[in-house]
Coordinates of C-alpha atoms and ligand atoms in Angstrom, one line a residue:
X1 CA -26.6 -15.2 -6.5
X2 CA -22.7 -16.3 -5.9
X3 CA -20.6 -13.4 -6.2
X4 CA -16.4 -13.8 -6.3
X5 CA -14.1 -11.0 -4.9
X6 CA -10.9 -11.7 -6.7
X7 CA -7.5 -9.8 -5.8
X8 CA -5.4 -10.7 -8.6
X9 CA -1.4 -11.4 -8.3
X10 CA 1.2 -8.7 -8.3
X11 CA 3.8 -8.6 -9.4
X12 CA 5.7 -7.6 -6.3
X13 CA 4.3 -10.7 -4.4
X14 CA 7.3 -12.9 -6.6
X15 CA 10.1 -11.3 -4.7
X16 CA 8.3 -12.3 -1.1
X17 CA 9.3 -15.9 -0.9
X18 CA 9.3 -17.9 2.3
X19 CA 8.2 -14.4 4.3
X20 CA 5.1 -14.0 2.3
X21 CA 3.2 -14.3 5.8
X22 CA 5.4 -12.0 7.3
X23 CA 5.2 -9.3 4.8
X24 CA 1.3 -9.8 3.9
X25 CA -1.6 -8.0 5.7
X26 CA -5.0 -8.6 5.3
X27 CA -6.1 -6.4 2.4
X28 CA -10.1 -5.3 3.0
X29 CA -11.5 -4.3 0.0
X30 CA -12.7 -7.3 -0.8
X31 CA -14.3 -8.3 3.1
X32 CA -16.0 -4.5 2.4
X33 CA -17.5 -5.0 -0.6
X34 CA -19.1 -8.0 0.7
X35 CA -20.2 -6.7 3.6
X36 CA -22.0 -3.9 1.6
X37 CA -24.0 -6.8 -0.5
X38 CA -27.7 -6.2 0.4
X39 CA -28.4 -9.6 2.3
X40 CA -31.5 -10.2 -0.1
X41 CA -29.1 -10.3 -2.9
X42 CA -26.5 -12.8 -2.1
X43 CA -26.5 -16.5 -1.6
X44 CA -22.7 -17.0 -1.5
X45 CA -19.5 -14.8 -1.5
X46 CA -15.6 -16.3 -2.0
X47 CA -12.7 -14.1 -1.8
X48 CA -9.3 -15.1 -3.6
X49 CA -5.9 -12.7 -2.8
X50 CA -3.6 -14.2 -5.2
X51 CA -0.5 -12.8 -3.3
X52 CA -1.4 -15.7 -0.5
X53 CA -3.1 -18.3 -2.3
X54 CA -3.0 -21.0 -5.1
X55 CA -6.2 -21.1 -6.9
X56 CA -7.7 -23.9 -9.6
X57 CA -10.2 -21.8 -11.0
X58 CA -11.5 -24.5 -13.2
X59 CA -12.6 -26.1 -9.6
X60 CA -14.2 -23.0 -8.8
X61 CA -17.7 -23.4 -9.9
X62 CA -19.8 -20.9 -11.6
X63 CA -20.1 -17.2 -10.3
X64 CA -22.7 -14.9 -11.4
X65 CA -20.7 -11.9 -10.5
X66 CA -16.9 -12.1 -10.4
X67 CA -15.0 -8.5 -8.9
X68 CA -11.4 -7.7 -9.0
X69 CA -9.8 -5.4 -7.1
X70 CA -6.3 -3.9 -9.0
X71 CA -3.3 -1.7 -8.7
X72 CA -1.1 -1.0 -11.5
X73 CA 1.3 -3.8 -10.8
X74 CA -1.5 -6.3 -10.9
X75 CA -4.0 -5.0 -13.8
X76 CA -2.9 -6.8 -16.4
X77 CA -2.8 -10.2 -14.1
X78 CA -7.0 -8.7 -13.4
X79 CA -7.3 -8.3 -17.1
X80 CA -6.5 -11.9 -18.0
X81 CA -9.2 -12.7 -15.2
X82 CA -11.6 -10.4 -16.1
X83 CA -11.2 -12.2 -19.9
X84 CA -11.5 -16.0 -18.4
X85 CA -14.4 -15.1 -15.9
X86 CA -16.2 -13.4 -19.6
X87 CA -15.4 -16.2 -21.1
X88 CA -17.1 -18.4 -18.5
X89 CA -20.7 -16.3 -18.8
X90 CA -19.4 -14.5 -14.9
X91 CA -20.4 -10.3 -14.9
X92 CA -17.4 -8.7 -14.4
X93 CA -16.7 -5.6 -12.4
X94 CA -13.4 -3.3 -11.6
X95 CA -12.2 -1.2 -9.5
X96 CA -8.8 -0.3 -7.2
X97 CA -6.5 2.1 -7.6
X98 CA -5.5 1.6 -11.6
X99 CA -8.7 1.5 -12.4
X100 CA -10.2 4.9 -10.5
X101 CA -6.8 6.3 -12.7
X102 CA -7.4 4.5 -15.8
X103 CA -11.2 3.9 -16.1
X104 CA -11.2 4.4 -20.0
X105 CA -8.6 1.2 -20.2
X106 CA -10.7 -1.3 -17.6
X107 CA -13.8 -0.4 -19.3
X108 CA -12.4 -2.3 -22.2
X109 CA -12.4 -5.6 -20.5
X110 CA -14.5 -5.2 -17.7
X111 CA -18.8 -5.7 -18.1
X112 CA -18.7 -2.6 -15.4
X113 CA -16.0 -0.5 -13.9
X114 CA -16.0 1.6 -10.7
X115 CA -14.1 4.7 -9.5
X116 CA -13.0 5.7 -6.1
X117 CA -14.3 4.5 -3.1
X118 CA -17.2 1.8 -3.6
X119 CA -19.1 2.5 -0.6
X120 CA -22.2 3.7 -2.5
X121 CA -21.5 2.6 -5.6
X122 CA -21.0 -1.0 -4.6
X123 CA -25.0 -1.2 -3.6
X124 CA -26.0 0.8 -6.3
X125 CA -24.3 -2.0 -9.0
X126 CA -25.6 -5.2 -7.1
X127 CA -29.4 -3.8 -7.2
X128 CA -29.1 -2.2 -11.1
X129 CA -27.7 -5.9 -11.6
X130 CA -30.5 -7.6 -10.2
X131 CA -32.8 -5.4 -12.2
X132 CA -31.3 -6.4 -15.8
X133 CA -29.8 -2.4 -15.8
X134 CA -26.2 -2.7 -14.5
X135 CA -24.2 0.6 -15.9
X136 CA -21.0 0.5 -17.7
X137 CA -19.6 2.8 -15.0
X138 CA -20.3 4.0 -11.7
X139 CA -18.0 6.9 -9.8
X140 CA -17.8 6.4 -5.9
X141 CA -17.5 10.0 -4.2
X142 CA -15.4 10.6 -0.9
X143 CA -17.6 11.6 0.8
X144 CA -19.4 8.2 0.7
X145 CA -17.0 6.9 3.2
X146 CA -18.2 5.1 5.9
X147 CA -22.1 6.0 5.6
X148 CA -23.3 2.7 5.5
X149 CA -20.9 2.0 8.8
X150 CA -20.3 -1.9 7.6
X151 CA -18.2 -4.3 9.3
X152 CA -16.0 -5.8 7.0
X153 CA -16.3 -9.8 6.4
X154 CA -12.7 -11.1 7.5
X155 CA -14.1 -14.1 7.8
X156 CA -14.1 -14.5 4.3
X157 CA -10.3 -14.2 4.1
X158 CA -7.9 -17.2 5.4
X159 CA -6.9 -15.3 8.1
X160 CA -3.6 -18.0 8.6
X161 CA -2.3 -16.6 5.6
X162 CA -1.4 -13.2 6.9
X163 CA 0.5 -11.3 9.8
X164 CA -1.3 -11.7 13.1
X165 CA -2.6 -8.3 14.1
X166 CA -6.1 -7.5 12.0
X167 CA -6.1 -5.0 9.5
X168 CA -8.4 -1.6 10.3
X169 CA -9.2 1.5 8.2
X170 CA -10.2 4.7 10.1
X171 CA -9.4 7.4 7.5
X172 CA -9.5 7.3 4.0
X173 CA -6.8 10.0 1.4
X174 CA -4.6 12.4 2.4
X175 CA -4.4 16.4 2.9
X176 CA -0.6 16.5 1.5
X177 CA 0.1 17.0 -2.3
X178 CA 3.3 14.5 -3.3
X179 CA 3.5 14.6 -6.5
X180 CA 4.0 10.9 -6.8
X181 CA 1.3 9.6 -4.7
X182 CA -1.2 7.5 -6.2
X183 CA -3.4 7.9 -3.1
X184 CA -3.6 12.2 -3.3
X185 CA -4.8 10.8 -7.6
X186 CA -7.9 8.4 -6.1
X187 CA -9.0 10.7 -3.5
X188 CA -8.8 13.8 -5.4
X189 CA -6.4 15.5 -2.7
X190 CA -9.9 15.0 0.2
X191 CA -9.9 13.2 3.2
X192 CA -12.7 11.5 4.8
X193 CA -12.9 10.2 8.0
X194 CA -14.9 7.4 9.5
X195 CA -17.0 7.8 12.9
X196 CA -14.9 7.3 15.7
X197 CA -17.4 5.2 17.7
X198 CA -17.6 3.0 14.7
X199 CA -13.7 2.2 14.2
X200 CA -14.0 1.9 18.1
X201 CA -16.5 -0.9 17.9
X202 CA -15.0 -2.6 14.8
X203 CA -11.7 -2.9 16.9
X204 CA -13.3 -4.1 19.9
X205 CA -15.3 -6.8 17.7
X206 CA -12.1 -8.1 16.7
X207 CA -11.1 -8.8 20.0
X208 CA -7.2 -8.9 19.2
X209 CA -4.2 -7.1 21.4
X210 CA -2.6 -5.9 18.2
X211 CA -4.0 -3.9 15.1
X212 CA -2.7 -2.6 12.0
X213 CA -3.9 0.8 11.2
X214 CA -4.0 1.3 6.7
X215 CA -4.8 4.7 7.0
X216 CA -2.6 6.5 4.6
X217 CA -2.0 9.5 6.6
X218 CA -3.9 8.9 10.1
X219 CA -2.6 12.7 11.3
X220 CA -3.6 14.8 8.3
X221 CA -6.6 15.9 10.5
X222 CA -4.9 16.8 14.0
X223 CA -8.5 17.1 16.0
X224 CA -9.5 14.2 14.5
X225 CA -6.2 12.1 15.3
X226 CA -6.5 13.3 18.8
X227 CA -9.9 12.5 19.5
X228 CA -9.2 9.3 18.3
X229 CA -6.3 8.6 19.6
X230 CA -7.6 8.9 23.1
X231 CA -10.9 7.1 22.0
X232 CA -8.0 3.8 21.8
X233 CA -6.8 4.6 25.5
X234 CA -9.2 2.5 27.6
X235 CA -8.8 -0.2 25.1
X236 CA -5.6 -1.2 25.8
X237 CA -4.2 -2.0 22.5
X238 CA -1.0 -2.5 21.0
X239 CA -0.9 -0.6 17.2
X240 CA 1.3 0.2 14.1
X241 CA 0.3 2.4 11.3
X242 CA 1.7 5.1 8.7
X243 CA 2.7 8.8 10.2
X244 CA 4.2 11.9 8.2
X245 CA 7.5 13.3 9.6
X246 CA 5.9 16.3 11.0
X247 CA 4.2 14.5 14.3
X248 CA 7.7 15.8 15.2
X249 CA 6.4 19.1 15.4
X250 CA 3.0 18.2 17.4
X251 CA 3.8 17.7 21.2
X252 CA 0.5 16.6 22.4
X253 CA -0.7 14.7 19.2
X254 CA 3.2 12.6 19.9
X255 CA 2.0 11.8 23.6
X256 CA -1.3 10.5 22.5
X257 CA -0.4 8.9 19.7
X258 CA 2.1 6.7 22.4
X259 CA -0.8 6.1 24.6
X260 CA -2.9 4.8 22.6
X261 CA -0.4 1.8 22.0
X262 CA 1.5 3.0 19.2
X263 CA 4.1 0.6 18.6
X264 CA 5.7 0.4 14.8
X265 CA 5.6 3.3 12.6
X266 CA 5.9 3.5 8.5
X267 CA 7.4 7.0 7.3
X268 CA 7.6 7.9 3.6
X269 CA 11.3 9.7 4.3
X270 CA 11.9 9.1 0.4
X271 CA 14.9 11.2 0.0
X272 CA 18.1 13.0 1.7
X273 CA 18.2 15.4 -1.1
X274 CA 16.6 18.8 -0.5
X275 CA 15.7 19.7 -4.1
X276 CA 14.1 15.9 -4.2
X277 CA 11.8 16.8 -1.2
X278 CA 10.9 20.4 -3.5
X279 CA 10.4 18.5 -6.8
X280 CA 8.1 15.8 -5.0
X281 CA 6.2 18.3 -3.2
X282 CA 6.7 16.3 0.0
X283 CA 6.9 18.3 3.1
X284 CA 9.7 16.6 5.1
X285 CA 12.4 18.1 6.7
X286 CA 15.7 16.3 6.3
X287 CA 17.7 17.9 9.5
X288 CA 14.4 16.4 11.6
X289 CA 14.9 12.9 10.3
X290 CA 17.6 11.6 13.6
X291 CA 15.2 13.6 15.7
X292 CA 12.0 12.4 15.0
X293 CA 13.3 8.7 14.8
X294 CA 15.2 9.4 17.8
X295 CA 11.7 10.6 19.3
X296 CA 9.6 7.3 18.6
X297 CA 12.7 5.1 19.7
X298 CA 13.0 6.8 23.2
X299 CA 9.0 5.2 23.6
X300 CA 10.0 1.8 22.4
X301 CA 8.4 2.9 19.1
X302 CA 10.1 1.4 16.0
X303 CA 10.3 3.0 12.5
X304 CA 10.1 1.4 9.4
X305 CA 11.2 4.3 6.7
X306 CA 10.5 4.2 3.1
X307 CA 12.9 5.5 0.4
X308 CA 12.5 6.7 -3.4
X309 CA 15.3 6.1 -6.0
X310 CA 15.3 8.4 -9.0
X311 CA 13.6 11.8 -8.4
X312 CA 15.8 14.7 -10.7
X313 CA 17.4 15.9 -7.2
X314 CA 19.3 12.9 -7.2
X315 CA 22.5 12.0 -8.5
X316 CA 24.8 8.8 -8.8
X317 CA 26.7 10.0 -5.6
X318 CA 23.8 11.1 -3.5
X319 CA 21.8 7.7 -3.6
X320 CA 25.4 5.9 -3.1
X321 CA 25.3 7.8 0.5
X322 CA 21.9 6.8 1.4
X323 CA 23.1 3.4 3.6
X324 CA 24.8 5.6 5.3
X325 CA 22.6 8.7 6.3
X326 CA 20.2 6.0 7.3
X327 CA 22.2 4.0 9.4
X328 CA 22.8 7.8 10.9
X329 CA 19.4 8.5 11.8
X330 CA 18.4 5.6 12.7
X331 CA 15.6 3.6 11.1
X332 CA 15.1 0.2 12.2
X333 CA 13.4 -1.2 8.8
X334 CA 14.3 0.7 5.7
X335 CA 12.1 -0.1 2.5
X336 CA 13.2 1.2 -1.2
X337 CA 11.8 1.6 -4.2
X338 CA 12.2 3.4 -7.4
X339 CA 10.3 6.5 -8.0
X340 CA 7.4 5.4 -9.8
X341 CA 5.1 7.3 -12.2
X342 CA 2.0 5.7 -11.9
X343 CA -0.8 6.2 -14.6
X344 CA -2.0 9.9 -14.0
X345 CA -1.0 11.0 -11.1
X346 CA 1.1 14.3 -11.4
X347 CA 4.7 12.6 -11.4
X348 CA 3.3 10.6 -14.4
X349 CA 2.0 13.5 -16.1
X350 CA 5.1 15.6 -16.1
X351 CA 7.6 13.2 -17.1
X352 CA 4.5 12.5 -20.4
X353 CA 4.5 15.7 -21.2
X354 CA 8.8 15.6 -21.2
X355 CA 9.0 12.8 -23.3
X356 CA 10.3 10.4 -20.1
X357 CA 8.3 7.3 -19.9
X358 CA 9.5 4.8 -21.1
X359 CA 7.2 1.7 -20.0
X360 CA 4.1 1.5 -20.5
X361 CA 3.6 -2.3 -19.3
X362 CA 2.0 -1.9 -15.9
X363 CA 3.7 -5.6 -15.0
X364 CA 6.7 -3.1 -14.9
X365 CA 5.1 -0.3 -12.2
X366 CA 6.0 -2.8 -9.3
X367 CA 8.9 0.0 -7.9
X368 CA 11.1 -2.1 -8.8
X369 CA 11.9 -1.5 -12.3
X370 CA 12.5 1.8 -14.1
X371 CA 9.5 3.0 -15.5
X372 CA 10.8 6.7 -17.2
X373 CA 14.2 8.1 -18.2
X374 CA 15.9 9.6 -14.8
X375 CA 17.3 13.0 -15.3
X376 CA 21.3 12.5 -14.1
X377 CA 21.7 8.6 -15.6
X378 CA 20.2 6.2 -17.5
X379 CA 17.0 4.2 -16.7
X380 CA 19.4 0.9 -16.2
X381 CA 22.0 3.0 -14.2
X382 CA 18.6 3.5 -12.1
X383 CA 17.8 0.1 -11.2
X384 CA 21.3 -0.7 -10.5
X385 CA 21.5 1.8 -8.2
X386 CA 18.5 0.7 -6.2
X387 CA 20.2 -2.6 -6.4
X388 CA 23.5 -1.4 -4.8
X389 CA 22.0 1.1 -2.3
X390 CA 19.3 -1.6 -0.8
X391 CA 22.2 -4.6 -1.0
X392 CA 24.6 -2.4 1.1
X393 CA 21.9 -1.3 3.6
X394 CA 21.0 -4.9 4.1
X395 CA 24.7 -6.4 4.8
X396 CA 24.6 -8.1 7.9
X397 CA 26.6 -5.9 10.2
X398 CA 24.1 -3.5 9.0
X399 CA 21.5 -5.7 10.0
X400 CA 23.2 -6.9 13.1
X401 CA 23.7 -2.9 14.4
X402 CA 19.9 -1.8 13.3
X403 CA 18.0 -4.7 14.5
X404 CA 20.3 -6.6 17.6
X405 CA 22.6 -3.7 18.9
X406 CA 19.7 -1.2 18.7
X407 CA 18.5 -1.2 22.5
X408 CA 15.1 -0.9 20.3
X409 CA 15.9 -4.5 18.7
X410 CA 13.8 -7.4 18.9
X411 CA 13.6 -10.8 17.8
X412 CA 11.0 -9.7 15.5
X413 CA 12.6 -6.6 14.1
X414 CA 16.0 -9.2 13.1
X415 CA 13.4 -11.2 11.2
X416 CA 11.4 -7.9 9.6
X417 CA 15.3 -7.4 8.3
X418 CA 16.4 -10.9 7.3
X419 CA 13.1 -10.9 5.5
X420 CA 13.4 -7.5 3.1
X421 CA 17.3 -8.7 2.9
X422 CA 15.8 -11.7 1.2
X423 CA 13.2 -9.9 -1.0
X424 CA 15.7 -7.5 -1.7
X425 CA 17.7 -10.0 -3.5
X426 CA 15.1 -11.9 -5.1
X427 CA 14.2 -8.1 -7.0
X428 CA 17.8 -8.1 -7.6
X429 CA 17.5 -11.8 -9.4
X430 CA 14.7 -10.4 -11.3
X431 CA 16.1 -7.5 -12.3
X432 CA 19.7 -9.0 -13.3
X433 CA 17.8 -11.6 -15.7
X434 CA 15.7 -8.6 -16.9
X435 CA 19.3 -6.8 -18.1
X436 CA 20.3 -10.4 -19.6
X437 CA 17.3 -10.3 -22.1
X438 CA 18.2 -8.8 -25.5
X439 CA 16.6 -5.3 -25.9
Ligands
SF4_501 S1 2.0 12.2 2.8 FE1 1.9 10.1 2.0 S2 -0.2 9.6 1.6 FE2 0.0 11.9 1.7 S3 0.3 12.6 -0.3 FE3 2.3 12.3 0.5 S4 2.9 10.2 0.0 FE4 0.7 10.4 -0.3

């Protein structure tokens, strides 16, 4: 039996360019899946991730089973797959992100469609397939996580194609409740947690100095972080990964954490505004932003902080200020995007029920484009606004102070910034010929 894991294009890979290797990390849903294939069952696996590669799929061959792995920005991209693969007499499955949220929609062009994590379900599908019985849906539970303890197959990826350090998941979901987050709408608001001595021996396997933790929120269990966190001592690694703001607050948890070879940290600030932070039900703390930053820069730790544009808490004049509060506090890599309601997730659900969307074309949900009427100006006014604020924070004195002046600088942190500068104004082309087109 072949099988093809298929990861189809998003729509945010277009505004990558040249630094598509620089800004791409190995994804591993599909190096999972194959690695939970009962060996009986499978005589050949290939893995495609459209954001890296250039595929002839007439070339291909036939597959007997062709899976594709989506988000929102790159469902409808999996759709037109999912049709062609049909078409070809492949069995099609789905899963990801927009399809856990919108199972009744995939279920329409896929053969089968899965929910939530595949651990189990994955198995389950491969042996009702072999027995002429394969479902029209199957619904992965959390706490299927890491029971069958699988290595994933990176071999099947072309490793070239991506940043250097090896991709590794230890936790899965997220004890916080933003009302945005897509991740808190898959898990269901759990968190799972694989076996320590089996993310141990997966990172040791991979015998690389540097790894890139995906865990969404790595600290929402503190006894767990810790014990893992000093299970990474003795290996002598070097590490980024994501972290909430309040690590701030957890002494011992901070000290680990930089032991164990933290290095580069990703922080979902999203706003300045107070009555944002309230509306989003995110629990930062704005008057901790300098100090936590400050905090991870005094141990050589950089900080790549993420932004949102458009929560009701914001106004004209309070995004316009956002360069500068985040030259103020710090960050080395700041990231923007626009507040983006994705299919079912509480944020999306709201603004339904208040008549707000606006866009129903997932190509649109790529945080780039405004997706639902914002409450203090228009949906345009919205995107020009993310336009302005991440143009201004990526001038080149801005650059030049963040990324050379910093005594935190690096060569690599100038070319993280010259990087997003450049995506930042490829969105901008993409939006500007967006306004262009007749409405
Ligand atoms: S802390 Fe991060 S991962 Fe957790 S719910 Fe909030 S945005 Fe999602």
């Amino acid at each position: 039996m072949r099988i093809l894991f298929v990861t189809p294009y998003d729509n945010n890979y277009r505004y990558k360019s040249a630094f598509t290797k620089s800004l791409s990390y190995m994804p591993l849903t599909m190096p999972y899946l194959a690695s939970l294939t009962p060996e009986e069952y499978c005589t050949e696996f290939k893995a495609i991730d459209e954001g890296v590669q250039k595929i002839n799929y007439e070339k291909l061959g036939f597959y007997d089973i062709v899976a594709i792995t989506a988000v929102t920005s790159s469902v409808k991209r999996g759709y037109e797959l999912a049709a062609y693969f049909k078409q070809k007499g492949s069995y099609t499955v789905m899963g990801g992100h927009h399809v856990t949220l919108c199972p009744e929609e995939a279920v329409c062009h896929a053969d089968t469609v899965m929910t939530g994590p595949a651990d189990r379900i994955w198995r389950e599908f491969i042996k009702d397939y072999v027995n002429g019985t394969p479902k029209k849906r199957y619904d992965g539970e959390h706490c299927d996580i890491g029971a069958a303890n699988v290595i994933p197959r990176r071999d099947l990826m072309q490793k070239s194609k991506y940043i250097f350090a090896p991709t590794v998941i230890a936790n899965f979901g997220c004890t916080n409740h933003c009302e945005f987050c897509v991740i808190n709408s898959f898990w269901g608001g759990k968190y799972s947690t694989r076996k320590i001595e089996d993310v141990i021996n997966e990172i040791r396997s991979l015998k690389s100095k540097y790894i890139l933790f995906l865990d969404p929120s790595p600290t929402s269990n503190p006894g767990y972080a810790k014990a893992f966190f000093e299970a990474l001592i003795p290996l002598k690694i070097k590490w980024a990964g994501l972290c909430t703001t309040d690590i701030y607050e957890n002494e011992e948890l901070f000290d680990l954490m930089i032991r164990s070879g933290c290095i580069g940290i990703l922080m979902g600030f999203e706003t300045f505004s107070e009555d944002s932070l309230q509306e989003s039900h995110k629990k930062n703390k704005v008057e901790k932003y300098k100090a936590v930053v400050d905090k991870f820069h005094k141990k050589g730790v950089s900080v790549l902080g993420t932004f949102m544009l458009g929560f009701d808490g914001d106004t004209k004049e309070s995004l316009l200020k956002m360069p500068d509060y985040i030259e103020e506090i710090g960050v080395d890599i700041p990231r923007f995007a626009i507040l983006t309601p994705y299919p079912n997730t509480p944020t999306y659900k709201r603004l339904s029920s208040e008549g707000r969307m606006i866009s129903t074309d997932w190509n649109d949900y790529d945080s780039i484009h405004a997706t639902f009427a914002p409450k203090n100006y228009s949906s345009r006014e919205l995107e020009e606004l993310l336009v302005t604020v991440s143009n201004e924070c990526y001038t080149l004195k801005r650059i030049w102070k963040r990324a050379v002046k910093n005594p935190y600088g690096g060569f690599l942190k100038l070319g993280v910034n010259l990087g997003f500068r450049i995506y930042n104004k490829r969105a901008a082309r993409t939006l500007r010929k967006d306004w262009s087109r007749p409405s």
